Coordinates of N, CA and C in Angstrom, one line a residue:
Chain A
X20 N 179.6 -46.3 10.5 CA 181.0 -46.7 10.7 C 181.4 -46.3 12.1
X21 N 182.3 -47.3 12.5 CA 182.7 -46.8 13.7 C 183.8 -45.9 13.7
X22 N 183.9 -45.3 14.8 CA 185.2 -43.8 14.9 C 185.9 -44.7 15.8
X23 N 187.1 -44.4 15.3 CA 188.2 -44.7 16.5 C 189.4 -43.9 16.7
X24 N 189.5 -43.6 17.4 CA 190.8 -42.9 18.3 C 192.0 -43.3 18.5
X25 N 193.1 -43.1 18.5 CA 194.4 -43.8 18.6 C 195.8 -42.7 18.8
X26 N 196.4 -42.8 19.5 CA 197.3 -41.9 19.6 C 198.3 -42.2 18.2
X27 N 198.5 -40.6 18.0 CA 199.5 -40.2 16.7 C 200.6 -41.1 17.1
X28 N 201.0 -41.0 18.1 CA 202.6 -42.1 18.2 C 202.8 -42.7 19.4
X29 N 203.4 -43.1 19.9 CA 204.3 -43.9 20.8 C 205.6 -44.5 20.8
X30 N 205.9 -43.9 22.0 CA 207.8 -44.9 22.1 C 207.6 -46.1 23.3
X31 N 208.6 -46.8 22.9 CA 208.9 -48.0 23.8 C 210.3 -48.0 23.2
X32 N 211.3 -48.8 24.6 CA 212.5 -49.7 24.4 C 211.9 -50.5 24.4
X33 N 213.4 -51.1 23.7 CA 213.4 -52.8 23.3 C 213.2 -53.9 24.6
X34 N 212.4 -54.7 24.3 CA 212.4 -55.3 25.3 C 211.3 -55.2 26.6
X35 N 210.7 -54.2 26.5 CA 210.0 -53.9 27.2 C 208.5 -53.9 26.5
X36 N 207.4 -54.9 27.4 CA 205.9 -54.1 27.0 C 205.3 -52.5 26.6
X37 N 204.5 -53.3 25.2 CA 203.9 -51.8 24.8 C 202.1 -51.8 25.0
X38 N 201.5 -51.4 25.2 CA 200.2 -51.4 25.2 C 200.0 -50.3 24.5
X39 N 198.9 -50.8 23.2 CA 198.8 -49.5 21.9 C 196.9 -49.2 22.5
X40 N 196.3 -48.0 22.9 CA 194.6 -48.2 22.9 C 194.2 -47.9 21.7
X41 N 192.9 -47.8 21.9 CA 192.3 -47.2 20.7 C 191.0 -47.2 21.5
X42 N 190.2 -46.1 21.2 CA 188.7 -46.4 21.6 C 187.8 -46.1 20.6
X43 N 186.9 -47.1 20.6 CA 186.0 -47.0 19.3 C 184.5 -46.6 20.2
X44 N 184.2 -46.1 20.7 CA 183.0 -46.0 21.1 C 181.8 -46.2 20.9
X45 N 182.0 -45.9 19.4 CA 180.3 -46.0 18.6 C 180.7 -47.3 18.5
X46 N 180.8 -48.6 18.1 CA 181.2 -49.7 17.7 C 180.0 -50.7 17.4
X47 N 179.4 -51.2 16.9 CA 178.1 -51.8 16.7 C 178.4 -53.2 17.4
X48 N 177.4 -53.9 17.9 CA 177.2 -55.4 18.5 C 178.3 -56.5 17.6
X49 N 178.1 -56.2 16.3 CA 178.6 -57.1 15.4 C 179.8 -56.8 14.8
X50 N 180.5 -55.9 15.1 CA 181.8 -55.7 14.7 C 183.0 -56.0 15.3
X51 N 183.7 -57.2 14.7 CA 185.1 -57.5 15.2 C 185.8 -56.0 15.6
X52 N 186.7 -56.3 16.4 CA 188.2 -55.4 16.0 C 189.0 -56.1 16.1
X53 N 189.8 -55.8 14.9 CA 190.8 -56.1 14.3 C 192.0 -55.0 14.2
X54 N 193.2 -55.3 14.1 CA 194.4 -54.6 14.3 C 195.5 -55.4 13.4
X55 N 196.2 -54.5 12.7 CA 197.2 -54.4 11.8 C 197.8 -53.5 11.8
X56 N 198.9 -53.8 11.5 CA 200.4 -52.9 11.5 C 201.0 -53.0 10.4
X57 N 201.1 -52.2 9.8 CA 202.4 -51.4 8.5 C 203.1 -51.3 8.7
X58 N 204.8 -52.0 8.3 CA 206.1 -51.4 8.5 C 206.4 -50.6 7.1
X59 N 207.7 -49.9 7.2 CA 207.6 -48.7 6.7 C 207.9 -49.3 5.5
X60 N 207.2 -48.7 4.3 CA 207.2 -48.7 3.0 C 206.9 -50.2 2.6
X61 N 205.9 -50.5 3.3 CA 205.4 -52.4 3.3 C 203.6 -52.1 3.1
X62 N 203.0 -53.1 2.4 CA 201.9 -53.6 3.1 C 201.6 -53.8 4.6
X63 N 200.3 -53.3 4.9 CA 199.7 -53.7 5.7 C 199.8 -55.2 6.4
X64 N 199.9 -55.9 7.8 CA 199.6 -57.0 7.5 C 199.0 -57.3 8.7
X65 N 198.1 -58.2 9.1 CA 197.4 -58.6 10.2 C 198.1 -59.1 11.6
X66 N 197.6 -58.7 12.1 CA 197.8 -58.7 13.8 C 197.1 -59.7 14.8
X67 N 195.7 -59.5 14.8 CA 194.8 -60.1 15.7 C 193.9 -59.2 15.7
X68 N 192.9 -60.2 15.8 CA 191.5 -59.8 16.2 C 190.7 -60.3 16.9
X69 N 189.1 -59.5 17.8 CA 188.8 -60.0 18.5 C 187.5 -59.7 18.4
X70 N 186.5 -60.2 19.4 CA 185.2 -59.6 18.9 C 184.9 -59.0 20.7
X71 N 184.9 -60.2 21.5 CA 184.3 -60.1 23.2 C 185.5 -60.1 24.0
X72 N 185.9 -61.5 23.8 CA 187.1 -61.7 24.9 C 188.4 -61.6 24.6
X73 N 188.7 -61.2 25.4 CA 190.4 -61.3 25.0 C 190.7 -62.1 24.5
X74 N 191.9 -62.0 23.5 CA 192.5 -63.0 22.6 C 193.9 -62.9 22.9
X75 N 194.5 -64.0 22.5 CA 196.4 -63.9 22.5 C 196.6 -64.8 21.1
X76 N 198.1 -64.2 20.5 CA 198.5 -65.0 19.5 C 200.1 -65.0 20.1
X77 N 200.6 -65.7 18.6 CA 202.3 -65.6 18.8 C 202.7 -64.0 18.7
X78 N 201.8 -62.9 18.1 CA 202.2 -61.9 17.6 C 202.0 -60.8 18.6
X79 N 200.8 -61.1 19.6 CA 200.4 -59.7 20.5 C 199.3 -60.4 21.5
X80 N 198.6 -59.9 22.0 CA 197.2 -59.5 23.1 C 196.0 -58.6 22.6
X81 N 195.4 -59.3 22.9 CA 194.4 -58.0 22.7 C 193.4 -57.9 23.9
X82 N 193.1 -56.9 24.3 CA 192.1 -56.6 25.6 C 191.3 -55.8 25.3
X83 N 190.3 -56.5 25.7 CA 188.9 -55.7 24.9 C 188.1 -55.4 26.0
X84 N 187.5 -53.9 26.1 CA 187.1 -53.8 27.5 C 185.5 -54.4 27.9
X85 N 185.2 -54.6 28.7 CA 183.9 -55.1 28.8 C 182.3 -54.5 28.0
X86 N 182.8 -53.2 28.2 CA 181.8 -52.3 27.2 C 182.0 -52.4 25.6
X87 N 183.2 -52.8 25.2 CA 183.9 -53.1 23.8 C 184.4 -51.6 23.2
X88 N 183.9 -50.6 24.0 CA 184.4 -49.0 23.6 C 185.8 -48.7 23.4
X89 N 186.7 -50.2 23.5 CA 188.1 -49.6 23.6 C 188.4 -50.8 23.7
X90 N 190.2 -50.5 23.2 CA 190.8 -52.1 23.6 C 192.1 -51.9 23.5
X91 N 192.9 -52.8 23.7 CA 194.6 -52.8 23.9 C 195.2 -53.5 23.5
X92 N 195.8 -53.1 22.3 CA 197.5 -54.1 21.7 C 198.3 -54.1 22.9
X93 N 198.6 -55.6 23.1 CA 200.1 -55.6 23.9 C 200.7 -56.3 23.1
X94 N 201.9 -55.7 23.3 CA 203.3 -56.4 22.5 C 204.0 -57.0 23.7
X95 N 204.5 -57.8 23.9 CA 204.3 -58.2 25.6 C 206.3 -57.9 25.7
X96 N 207.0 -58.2 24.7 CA 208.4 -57.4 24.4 C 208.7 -56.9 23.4
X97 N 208.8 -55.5 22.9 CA 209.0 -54.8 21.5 C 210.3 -55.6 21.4
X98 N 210.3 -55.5 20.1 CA 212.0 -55.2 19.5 C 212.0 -54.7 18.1
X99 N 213.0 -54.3 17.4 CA 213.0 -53.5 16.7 C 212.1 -53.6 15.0
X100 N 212.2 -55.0 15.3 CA 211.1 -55.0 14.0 C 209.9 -54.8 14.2
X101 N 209.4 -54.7 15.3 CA 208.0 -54.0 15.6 C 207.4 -52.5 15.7
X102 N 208.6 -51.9 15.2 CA 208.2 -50.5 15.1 C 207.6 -50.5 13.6
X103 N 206.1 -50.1 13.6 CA 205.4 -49.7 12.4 C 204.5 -48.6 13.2
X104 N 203.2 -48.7 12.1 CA 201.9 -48.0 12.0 C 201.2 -48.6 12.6
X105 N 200.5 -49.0 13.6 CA 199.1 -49.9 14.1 C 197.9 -49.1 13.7
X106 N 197.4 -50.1 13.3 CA 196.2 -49.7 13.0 C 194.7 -50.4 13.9
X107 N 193.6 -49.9 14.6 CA 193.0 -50.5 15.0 C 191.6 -50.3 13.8
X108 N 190.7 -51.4 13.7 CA 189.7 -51.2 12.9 C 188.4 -52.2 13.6
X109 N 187.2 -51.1 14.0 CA 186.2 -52.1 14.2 C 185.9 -52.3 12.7
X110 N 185.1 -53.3 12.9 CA 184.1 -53.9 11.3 C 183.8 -55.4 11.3
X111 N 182.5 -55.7 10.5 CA 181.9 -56.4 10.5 C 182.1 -57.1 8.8
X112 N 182.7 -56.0 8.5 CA 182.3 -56.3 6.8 C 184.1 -56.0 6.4
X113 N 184.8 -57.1 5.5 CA 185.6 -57.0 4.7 C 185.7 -55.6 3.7
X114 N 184.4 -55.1 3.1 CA 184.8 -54.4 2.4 C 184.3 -53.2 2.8
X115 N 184.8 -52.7 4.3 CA 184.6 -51.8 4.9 C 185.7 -51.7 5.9
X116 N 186.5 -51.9 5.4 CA 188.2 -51.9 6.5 C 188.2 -50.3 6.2
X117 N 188.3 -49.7 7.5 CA 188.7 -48.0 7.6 C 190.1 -48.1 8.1
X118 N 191.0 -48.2 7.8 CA 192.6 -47.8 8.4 C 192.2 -47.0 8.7
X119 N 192.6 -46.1 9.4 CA 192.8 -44.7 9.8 C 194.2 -44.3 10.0
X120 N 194.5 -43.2 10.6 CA 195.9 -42.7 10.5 C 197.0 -43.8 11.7
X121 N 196.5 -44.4 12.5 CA 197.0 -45.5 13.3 C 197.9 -45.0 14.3
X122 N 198.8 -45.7 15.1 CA 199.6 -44.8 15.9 C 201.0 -45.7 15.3
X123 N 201.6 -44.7 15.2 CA 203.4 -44.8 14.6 C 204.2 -45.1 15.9
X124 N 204.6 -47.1 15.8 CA 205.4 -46.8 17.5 C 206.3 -46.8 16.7
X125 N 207.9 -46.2 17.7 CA 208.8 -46.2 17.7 C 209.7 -46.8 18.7
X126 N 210.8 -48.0 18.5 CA 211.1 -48.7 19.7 C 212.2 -48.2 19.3
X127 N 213.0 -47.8 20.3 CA 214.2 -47.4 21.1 C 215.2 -48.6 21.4
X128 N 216.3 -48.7 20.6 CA 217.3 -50.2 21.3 C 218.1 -49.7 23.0
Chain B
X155 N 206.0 -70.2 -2.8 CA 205.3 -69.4 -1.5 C 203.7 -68.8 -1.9
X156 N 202.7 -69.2 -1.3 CA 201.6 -68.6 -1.7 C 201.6 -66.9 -1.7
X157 N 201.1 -66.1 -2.2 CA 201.3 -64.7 -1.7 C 200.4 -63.5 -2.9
X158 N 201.0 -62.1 -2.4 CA 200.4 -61.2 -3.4 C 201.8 -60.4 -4.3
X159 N 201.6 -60.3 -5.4 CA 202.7 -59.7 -6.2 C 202.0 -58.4 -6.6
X160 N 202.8 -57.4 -6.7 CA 202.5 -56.0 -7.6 C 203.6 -55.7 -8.4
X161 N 203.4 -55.1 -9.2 CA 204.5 -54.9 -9.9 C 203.7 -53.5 -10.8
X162 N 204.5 -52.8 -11.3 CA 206.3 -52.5 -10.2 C 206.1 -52.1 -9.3
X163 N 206.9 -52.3 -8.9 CA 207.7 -51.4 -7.2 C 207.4 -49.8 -7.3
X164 N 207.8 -49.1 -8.5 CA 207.8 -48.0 -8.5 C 207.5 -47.8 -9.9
X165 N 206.8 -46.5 -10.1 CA 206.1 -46.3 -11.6 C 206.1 -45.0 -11.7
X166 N 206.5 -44.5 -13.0 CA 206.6 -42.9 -13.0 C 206.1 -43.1 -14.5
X167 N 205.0 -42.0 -14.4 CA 204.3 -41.7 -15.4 C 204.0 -39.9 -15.9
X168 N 203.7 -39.9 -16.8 CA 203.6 -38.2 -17.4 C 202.2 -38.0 -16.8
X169 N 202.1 -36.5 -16.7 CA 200.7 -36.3 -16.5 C 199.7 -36.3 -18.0
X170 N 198.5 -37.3 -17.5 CA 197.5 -37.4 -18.4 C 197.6 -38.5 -19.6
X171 N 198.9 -39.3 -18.5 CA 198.5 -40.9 -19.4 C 197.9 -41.9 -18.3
X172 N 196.8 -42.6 -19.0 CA 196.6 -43.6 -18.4 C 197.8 -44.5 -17.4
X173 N 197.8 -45.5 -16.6 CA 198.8 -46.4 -15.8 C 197.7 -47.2 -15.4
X174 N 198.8 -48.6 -15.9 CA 197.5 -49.9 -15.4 C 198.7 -50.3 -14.3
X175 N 198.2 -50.4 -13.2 CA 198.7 -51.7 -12.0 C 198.9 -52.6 -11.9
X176 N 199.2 -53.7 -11.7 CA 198.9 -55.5 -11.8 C 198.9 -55.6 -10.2
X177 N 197.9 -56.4 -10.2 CA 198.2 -57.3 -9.1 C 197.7 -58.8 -8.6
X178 N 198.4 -59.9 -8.6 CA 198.1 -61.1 -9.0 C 198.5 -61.9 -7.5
X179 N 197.1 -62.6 -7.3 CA 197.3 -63.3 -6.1 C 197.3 -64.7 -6.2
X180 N 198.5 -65.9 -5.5 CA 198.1 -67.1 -6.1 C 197.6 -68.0 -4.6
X181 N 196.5 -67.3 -3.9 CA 196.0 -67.6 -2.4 C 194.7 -68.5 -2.9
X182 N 194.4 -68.5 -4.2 CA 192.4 -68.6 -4.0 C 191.9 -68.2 -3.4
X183 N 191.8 -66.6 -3.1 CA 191.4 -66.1 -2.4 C 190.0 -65.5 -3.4
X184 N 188.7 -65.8 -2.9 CA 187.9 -64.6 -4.1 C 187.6 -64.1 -4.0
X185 N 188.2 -63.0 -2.6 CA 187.9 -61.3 -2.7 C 189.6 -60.7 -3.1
X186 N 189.1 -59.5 -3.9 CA 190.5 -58.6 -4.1 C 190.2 -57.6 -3.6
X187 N 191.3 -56.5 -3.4 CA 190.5 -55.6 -3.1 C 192.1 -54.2 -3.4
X188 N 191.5 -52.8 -3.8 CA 192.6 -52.1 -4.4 C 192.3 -50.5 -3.1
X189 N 193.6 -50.4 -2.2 CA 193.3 -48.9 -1.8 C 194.8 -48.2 -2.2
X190 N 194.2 -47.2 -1.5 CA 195.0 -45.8 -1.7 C 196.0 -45.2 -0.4
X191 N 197.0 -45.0 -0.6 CA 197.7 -44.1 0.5 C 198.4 -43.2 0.3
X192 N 198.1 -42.0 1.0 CA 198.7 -40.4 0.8 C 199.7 -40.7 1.9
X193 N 200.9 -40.4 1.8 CA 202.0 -39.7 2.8 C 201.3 -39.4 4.1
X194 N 201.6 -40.4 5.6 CA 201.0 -39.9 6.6 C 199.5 -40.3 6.9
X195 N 199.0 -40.8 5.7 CA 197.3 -41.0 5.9 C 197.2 -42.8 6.1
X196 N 195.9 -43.1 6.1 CA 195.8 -44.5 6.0 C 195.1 -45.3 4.7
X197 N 194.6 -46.1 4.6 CA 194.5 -46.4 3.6 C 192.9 -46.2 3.1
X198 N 192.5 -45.5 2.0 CA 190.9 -45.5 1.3 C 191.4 -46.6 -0.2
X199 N 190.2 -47.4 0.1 CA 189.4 -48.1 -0.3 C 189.1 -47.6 -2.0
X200 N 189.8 -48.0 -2.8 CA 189.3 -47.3 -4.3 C 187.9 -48.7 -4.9
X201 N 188.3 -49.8 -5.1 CA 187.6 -50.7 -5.5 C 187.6 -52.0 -5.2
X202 N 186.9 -53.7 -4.9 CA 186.9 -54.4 -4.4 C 186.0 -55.1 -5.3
X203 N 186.4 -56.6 -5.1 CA 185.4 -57.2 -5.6 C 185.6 -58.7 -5.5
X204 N 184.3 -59.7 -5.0 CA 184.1 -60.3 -4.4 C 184.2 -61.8 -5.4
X205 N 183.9 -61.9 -6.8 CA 184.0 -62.6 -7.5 C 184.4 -62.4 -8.8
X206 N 184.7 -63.3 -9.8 CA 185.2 -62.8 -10.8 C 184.2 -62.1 -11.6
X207 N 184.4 -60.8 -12.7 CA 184.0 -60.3 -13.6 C 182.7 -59.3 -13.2
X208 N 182.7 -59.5 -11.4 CA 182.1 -58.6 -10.8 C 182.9 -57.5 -10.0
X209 N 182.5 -55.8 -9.5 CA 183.7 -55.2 -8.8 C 182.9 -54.1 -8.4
X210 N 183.1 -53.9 -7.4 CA 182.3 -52.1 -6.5 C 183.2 -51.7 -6.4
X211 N 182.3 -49.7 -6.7 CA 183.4 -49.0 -6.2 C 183.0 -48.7 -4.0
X212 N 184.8 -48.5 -4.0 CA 184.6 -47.9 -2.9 C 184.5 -46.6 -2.3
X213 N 185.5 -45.7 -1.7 CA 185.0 -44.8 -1.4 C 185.6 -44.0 -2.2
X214 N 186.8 -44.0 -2.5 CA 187.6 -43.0 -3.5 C 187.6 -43.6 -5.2
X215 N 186.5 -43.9 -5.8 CA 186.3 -44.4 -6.7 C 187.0 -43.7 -8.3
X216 N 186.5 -42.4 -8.6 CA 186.6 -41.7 -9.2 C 187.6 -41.2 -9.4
X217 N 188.1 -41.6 -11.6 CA 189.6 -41.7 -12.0 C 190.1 -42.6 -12.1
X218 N 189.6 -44.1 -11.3 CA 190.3 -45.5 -11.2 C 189.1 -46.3 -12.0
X219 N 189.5 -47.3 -13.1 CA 189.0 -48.3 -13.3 C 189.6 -49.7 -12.6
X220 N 188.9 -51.0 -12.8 CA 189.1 -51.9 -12.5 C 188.8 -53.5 -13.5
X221 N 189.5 -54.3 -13.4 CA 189.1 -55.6 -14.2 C 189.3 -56.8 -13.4
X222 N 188.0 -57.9 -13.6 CA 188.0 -59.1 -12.5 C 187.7 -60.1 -14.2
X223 N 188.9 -60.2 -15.2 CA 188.5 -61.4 -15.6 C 189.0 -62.9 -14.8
X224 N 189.9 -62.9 -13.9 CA 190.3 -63.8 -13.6 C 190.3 -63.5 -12.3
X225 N 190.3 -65.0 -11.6 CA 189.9 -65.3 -10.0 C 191.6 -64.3 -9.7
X226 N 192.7 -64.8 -10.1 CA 194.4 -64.4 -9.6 C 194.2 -63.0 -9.7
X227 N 193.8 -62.7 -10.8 CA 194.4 -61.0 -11.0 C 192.9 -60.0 -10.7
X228 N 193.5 -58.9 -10.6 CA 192.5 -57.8 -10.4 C 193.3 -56.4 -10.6
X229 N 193.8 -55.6 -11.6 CA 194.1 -55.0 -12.5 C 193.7 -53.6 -12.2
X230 N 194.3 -52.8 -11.8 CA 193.6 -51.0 -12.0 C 194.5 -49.9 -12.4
X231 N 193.4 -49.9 -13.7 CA 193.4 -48.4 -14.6 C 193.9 -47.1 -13.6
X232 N 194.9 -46.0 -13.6 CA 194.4 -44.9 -13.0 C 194.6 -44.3 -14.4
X233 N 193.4 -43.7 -14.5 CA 193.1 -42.3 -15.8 C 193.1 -41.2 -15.3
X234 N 193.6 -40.4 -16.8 CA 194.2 -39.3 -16.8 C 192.8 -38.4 -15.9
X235 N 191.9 -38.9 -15.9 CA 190.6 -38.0 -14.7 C 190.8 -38.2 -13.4
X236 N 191.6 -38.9 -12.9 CA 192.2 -39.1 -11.6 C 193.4 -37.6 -11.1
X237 N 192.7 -36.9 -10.2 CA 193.4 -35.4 -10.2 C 194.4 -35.4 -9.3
X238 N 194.7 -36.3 -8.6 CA 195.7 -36.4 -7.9 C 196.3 -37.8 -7.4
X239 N 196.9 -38.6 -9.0 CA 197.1 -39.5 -8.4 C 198.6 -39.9 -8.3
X240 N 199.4 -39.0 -8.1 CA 200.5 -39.9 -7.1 C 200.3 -40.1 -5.6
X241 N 200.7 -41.6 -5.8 CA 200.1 -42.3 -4.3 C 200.6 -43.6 -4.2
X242 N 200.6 -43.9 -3.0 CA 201.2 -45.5 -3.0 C 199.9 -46.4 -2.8
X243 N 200.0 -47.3 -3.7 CA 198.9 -48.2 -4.4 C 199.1 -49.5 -3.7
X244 N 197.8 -50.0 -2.8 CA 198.2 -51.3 -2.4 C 197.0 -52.3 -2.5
X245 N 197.0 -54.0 -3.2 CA 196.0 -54.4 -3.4 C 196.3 -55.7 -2.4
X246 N 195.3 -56.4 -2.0 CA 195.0 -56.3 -0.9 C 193.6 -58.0 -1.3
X247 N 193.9 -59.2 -0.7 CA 192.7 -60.5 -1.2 C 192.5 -61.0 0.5
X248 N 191.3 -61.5 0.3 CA 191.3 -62.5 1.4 C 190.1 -63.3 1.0
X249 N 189.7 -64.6 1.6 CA 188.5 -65.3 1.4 C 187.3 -64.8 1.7
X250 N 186.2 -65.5 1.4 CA 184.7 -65.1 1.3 C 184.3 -66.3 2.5
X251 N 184.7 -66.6 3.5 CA 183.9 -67.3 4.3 C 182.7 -66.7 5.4
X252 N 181.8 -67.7 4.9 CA 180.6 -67.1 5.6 C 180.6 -67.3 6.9
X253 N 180.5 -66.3 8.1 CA 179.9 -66.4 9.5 C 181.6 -66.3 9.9
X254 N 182.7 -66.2 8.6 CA 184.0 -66.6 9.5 C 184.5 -65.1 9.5
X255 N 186.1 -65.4 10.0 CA 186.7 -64.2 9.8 C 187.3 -63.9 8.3
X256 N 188.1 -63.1 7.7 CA 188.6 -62.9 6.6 C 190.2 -62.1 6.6
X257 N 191.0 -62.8 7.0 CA 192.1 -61.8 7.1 C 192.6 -61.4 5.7
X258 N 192.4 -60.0 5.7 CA 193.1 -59.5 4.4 C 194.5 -59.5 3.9
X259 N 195.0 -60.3 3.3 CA 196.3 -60.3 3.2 C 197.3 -59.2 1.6
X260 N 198.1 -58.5 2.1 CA 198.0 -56.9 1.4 C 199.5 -57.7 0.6
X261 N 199.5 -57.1 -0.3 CA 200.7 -57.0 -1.4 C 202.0 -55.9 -1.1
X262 N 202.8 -55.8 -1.1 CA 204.1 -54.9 -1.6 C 203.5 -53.4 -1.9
X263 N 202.8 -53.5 -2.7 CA 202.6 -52.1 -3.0 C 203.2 -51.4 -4.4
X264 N 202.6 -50.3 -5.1 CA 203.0 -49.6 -6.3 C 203.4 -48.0 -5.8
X265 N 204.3 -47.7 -5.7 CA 204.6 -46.1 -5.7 C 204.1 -45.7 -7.0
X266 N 203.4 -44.8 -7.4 CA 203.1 -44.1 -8.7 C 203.5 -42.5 -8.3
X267 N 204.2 -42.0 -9.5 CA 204.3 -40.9 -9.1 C 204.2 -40.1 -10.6
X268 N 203.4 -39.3 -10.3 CA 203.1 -38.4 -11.6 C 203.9 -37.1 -11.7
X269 N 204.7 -37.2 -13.7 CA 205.5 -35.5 -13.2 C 204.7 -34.7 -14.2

């Protein structure tokens, strides 16, 4: 399994870009990362994922570094519903999703 | 609306009775899948299962049963051998496509709290 790293928290204002990292180092050839966020007292729900190249959706960014050891949620403008849990998860396999403790942002109006 | 239902919301139970969960998905989705969350932690993985009337355990297995008679539901036991189980309960489907992605799509959740 991969390890991944992620800061316990972060703040951002409203309105302004957030970049969440994570670095997964060990990360095998074949494992997506994928990222999901928790709002509070909710289900989990999906974010985006990527495997090589950067991705973009309606919801975020993702930057995946060339070595794949790490990568970056952008939220390109928080606002207040975006304050949850992110979670980053390498894997290859559905029935190997590791949440981990994630980083808790907090957006500031 | 397609989606995942749990019910209830919140469950209070004695210590050392059985509690069944429900959770019913109307996605066609034919993976389910059931984890666990402590206050502050992230989610482990109790049981999953990929088709009907089949189910693995995952990593926090022990204390929890499970039942796959039907594609919608996927149902779990916590027994009275489960040593600590208040916890917030969340189950959790996505499809079986091969070579594709699989976004897991998670339910509401069960507070269980044991007194």
């Amino acid at each position: 399994d991969a390890k991944t790293t992620q800061p316990n928290s972060m703040e951002s204002n409203e309105e302004e870009p957030v970049h969440l990292p994570c670095n997964h180092s060990t990360i095998s050839g074949t494992d997506y990362i994928h990222w999901y966020r928790q709002l509070p007292s909710q289900g989990p729900e999906y974010v985006i994922h990527g495997l090589t190249s950067n991705v973009n959706n309606r919801m975020a960014s993702l930057a995946i570094a060339e070595d794949r050891k790490s990568s970056t949620l952008i939220l390109h403008r928080a606002t207040l519903r975006d304050a949850a849990v992110y979670y980053c998860i390498p894997s290859n396999n559905n029935n190997d999703m590791r949440f981990g403790a994630g980083t808790r942002l907090t957006v500031k109006p | 609306d397609g989606g995942i239902t749990q019910s209830p919301k919140y469950l209070f139970r004695k210590e050392g009775q059985n509690v069944t969960l429900s959770c019913e998905q109307n996605l066609n989705h034919d993976a389910m899948y059931w984890y666990r969350q402590d206050p502050g932690q992230g989610l482990r993985l109790i049981y999953y299962s990929q088709i009907v009337n089949d189910f693995q355990k995952g990593d926090i297995a022990e204390g929890y049963s499970v039942s796959r008679e039907k594609k919608e539901s996927f149902p779990l036991t916590v027994t009275s051998a489960q040593k600590n189980p208040t916890a917030f309960y969340l189950c959790a489907s996505s499809m079986m496509l091969a070579g594709g992605y699989n976004e897991q799509f998670f339910g509401p959740g069960t507070r269980l709290t044991v007194l």
